[in-house]
mmCIF file with all atom_site columns, C-alpha atoms in Angstrom:
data_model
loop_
_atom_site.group_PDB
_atom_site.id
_atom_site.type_symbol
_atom_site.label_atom_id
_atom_site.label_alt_id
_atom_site.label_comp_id
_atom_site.label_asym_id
_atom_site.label_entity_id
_atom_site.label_seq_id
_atom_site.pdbx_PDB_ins_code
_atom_site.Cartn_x
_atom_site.Cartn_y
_atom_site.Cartn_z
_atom_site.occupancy
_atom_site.B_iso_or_equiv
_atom_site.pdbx_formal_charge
_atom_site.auth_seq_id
_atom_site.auth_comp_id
_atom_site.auth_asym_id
_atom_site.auth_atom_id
_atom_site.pdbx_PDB_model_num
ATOM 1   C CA . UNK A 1 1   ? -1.477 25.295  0.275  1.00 0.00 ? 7   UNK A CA 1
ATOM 2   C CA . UNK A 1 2   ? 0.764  26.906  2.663  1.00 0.00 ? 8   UNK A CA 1
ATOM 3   C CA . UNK A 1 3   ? 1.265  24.015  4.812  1.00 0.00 ? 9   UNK A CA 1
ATOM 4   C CA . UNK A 1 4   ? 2.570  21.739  2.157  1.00 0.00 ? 10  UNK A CA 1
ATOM 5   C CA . UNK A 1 5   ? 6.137  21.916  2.749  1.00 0.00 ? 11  UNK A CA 1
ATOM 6   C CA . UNK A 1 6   ? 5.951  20.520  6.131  1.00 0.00 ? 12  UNK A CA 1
ATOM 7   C CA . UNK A 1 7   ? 7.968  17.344  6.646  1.00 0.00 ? 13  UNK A CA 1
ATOM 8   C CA . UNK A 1 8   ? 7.716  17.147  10.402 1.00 0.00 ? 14  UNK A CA 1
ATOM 9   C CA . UNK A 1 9   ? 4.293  17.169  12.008 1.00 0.00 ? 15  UNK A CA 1
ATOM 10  C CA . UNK A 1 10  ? 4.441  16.379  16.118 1.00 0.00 ? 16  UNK A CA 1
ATOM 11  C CA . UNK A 1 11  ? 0.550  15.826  17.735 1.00 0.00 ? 17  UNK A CA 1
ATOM 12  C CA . UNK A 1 12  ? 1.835  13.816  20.360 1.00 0.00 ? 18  UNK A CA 1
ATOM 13  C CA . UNK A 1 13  ? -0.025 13.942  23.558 1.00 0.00 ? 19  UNK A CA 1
ATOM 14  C CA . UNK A 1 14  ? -3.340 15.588  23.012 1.00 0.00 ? 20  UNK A CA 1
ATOM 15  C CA . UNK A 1 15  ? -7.264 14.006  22.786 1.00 0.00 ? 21  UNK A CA 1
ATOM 16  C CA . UNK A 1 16  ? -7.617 13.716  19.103 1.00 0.00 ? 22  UNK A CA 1
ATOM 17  C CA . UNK A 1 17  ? -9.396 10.980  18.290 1.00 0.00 ? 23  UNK A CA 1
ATOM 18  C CA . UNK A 1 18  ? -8.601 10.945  14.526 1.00 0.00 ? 24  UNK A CA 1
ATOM 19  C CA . UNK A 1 19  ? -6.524 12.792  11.933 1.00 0.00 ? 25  UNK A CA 1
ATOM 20  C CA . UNK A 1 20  ? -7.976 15.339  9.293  1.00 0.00 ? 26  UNK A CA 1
ATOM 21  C CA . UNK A 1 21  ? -7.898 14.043  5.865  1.00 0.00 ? 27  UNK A CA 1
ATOM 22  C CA . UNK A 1 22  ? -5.882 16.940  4.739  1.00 0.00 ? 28  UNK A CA 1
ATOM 23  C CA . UNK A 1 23  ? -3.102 15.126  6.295  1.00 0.00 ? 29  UNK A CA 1
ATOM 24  C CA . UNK A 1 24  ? -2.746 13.469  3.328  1.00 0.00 ? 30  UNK A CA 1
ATOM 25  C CA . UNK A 1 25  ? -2.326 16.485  1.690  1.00 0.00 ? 31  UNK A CA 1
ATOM 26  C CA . UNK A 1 26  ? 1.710  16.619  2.605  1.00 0.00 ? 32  UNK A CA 1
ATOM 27  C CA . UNK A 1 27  ? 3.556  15.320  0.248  1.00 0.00 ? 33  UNK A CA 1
ATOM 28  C CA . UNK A 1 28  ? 6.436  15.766  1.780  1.00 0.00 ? 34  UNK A CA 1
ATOM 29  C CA . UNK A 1 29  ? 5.961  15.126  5.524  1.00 0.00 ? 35  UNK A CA 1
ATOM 30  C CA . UNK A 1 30  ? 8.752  12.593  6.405  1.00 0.00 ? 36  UNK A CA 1
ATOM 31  C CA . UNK A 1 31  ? 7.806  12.501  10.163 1.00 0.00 ? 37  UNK A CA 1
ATOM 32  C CA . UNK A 1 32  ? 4.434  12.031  12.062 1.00 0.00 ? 38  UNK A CA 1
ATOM 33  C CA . UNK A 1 33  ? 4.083  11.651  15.486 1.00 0.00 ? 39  UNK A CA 1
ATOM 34  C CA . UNK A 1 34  ? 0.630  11.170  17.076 1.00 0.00 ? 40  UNK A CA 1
ATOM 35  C CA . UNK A 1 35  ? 0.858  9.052   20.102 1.00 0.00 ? 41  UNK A CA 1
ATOM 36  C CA . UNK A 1 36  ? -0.455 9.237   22.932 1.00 0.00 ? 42  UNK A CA 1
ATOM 37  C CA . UNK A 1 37  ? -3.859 10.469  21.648 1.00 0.00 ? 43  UNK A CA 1
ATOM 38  C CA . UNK A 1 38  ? -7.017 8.955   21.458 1.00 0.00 ? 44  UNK A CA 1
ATOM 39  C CA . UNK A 1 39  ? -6.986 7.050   17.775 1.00 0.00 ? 45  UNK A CA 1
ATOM 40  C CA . UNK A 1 40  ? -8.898 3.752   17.311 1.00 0.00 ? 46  UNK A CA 1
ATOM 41  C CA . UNK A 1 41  ? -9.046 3.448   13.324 1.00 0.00 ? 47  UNK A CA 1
ATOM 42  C CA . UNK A 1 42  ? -5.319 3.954   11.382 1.00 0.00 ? 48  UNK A CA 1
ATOM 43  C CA . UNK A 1 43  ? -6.096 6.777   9.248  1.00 0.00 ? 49  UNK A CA 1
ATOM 44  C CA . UNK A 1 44  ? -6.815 5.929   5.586  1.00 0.00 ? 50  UNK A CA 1
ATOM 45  C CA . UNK A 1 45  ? -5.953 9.284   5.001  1.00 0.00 ? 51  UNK A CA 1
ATOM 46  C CA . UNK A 1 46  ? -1.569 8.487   5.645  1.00 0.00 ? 52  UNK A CA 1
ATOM 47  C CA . UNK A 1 47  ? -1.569 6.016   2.272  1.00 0.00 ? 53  UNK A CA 1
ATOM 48  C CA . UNK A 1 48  ? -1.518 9.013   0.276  1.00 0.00 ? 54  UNK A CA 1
ATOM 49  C CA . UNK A 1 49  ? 1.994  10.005  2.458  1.00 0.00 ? 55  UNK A CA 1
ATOM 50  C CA . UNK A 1 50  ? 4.269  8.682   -0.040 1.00 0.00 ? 56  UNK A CA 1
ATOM 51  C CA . UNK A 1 51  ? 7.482  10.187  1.609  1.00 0.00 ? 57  UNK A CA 1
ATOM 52  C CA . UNK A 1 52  ? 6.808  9.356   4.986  1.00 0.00 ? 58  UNK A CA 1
ATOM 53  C CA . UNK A 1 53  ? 9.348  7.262   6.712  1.00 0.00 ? 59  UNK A CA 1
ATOM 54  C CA . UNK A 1 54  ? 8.440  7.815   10.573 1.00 0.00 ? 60  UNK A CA 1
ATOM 55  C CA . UNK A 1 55  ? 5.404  6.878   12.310 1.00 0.00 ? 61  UNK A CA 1
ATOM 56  C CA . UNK A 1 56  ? 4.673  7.026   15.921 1.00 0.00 ? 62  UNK A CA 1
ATOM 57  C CA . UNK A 1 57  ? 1.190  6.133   16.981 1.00 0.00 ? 63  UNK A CA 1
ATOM 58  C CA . UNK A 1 58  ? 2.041  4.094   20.330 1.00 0.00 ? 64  UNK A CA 1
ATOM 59  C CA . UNK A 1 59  ? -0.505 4.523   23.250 1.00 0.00 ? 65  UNK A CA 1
ATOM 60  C CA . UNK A 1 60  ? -3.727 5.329   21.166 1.00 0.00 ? 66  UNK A CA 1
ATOM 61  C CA . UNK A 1 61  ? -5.920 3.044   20.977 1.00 0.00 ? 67  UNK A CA 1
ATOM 62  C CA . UNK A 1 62  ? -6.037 1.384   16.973 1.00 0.00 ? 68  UNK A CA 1
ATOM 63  C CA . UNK A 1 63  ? -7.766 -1.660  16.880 1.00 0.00 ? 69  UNK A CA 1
ATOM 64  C CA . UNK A 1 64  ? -5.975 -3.012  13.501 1.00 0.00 ? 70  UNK A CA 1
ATOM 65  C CA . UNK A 1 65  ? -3.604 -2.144  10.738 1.00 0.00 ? 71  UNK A CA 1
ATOM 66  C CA . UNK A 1 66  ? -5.157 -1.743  7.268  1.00 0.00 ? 72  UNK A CA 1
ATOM 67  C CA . UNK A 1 67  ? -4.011 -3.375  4.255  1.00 0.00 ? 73  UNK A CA 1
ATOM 68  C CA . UNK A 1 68  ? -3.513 0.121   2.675  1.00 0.00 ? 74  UNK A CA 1
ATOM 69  C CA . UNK A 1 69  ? -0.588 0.343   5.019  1.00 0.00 ? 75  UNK A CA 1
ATOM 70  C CA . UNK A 1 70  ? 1.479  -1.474  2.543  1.00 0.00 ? 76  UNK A CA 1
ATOM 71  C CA . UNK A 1 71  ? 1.603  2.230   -0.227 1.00 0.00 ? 77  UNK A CA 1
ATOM 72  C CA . UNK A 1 72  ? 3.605  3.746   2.468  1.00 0.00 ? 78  UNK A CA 1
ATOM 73  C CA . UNK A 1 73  ? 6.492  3.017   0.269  1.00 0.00 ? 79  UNK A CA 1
ATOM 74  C CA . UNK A 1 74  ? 8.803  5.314   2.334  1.00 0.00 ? 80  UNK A CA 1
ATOM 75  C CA . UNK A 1 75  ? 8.134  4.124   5.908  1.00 0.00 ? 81  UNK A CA 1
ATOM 76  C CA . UNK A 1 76  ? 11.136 2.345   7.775  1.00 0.00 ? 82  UNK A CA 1
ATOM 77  C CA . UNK A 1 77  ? 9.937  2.952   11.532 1.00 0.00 ? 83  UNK A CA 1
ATOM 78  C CA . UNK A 1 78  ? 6.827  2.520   12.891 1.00 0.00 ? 84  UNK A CA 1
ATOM 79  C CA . UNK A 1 79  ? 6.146  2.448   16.376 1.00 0.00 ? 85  UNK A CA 1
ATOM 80  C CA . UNK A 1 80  ? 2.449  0.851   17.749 1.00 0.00 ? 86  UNK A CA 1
ATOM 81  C CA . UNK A 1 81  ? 3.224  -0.062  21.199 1.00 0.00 ? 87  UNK A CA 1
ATOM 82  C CA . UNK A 1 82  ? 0.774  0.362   23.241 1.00 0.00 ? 88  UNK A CA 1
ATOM 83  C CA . UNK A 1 83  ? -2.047 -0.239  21.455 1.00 0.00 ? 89  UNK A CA 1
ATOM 84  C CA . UNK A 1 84  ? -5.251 -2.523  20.759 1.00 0.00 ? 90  UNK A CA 1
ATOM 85  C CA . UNK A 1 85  ? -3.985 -3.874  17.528 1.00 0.00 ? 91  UNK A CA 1
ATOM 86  C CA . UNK A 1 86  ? -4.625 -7.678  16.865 1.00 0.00 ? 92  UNK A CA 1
ATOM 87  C CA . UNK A 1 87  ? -2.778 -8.675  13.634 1.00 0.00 ? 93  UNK A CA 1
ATOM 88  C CA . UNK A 1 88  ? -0.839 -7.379  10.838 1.00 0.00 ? 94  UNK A CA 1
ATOM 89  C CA . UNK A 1 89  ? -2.157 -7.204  7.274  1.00 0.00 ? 95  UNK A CA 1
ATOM 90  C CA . UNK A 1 90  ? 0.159  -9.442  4.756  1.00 0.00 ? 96  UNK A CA 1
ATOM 91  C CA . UNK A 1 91  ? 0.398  -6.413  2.904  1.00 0.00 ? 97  UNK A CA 1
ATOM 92  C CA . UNK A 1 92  ? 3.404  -4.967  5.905  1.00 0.00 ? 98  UNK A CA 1
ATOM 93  C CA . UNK A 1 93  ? 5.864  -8.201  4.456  1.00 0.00 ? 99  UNK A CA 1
ATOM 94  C CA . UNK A 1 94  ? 5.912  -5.905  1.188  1.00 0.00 ? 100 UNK A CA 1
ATOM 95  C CA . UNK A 1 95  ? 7.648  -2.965  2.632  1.00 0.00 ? 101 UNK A CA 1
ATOM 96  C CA . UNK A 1 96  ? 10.680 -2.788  1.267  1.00 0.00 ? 102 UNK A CA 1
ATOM 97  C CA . UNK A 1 97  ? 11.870 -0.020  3.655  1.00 0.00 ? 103 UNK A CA 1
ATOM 98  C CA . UNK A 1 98  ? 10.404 -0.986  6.739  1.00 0.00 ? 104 UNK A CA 1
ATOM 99  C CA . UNK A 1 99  ? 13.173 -1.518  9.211  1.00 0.00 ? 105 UNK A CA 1
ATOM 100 C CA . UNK A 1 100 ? 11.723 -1.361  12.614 1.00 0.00 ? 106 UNK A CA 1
ATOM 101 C CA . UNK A 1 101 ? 8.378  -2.506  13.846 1.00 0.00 ? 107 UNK A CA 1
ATOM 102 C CA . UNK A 1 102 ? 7.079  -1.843  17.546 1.00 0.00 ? 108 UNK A CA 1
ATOM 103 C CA . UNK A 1 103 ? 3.966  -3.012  18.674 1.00 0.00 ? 109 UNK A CA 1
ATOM 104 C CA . UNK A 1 104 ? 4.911  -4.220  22.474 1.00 0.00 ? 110 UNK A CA 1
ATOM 105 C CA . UNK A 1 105 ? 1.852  -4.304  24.883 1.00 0.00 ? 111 UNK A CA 1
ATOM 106 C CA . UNK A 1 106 ? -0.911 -4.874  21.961 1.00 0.00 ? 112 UNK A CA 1
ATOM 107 C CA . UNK A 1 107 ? -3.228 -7.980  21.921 1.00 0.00 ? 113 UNK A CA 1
ATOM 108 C CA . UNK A 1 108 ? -1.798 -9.731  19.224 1.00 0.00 ? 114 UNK A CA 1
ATOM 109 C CA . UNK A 1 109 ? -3.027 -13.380 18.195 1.00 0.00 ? 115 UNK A CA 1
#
């Protein structure tokens, strides 16, 4: 499609409550920002994002972090603060590029 070249995709500050699948469709989107929206579930859609190495999804409203997270072999930053999240899957101590974690003002156990 036309749209898969895109590497930077900004969504930040709207209502969406989830992401279209086709947002897996990006192969080589290296930045997502979606916070400040209105997600509960991570989308299971992303694990197909191979290249991605940015996420910001702080001040939604996920509940929890899939397992699936883990095939995001290209993510160093996330950002979660502001969230509902509870725990992190195992999977996350597999991430070989993962460099920066934020989850501040979650409900974590």
């Amino acid at each position: 499609g036309v749209l898969q070249n895109l590497r930077d995709v900004n969504f930040r500050n709207n209502k969406l409550t989830d992401l279209p699948t086709e947002m897996g469709m990006l192969p080589d989107l290296r930045v997502l920002d979606v916070a400040e929206n209105r997600i509960k579930d991570f989308p299971a859609s992303l694990a197909t994002l191979k290249n991605l190495a940015y996420l910001w999804m702080d001040s939604n409203a996920v509940k929890s972090i899939p397992p699936l997270i883990a095939e995001l072999e290209s993510l160093s930053y996330i950002n979660l603060d502001y969230n509902q999240v509870r725990d992190l899957p195992l999977e996350v101590a597999q991430m070989q590029q993962l460099r920066n974690i934020t989850m501040r003002e979650n409900r974590l156990n």
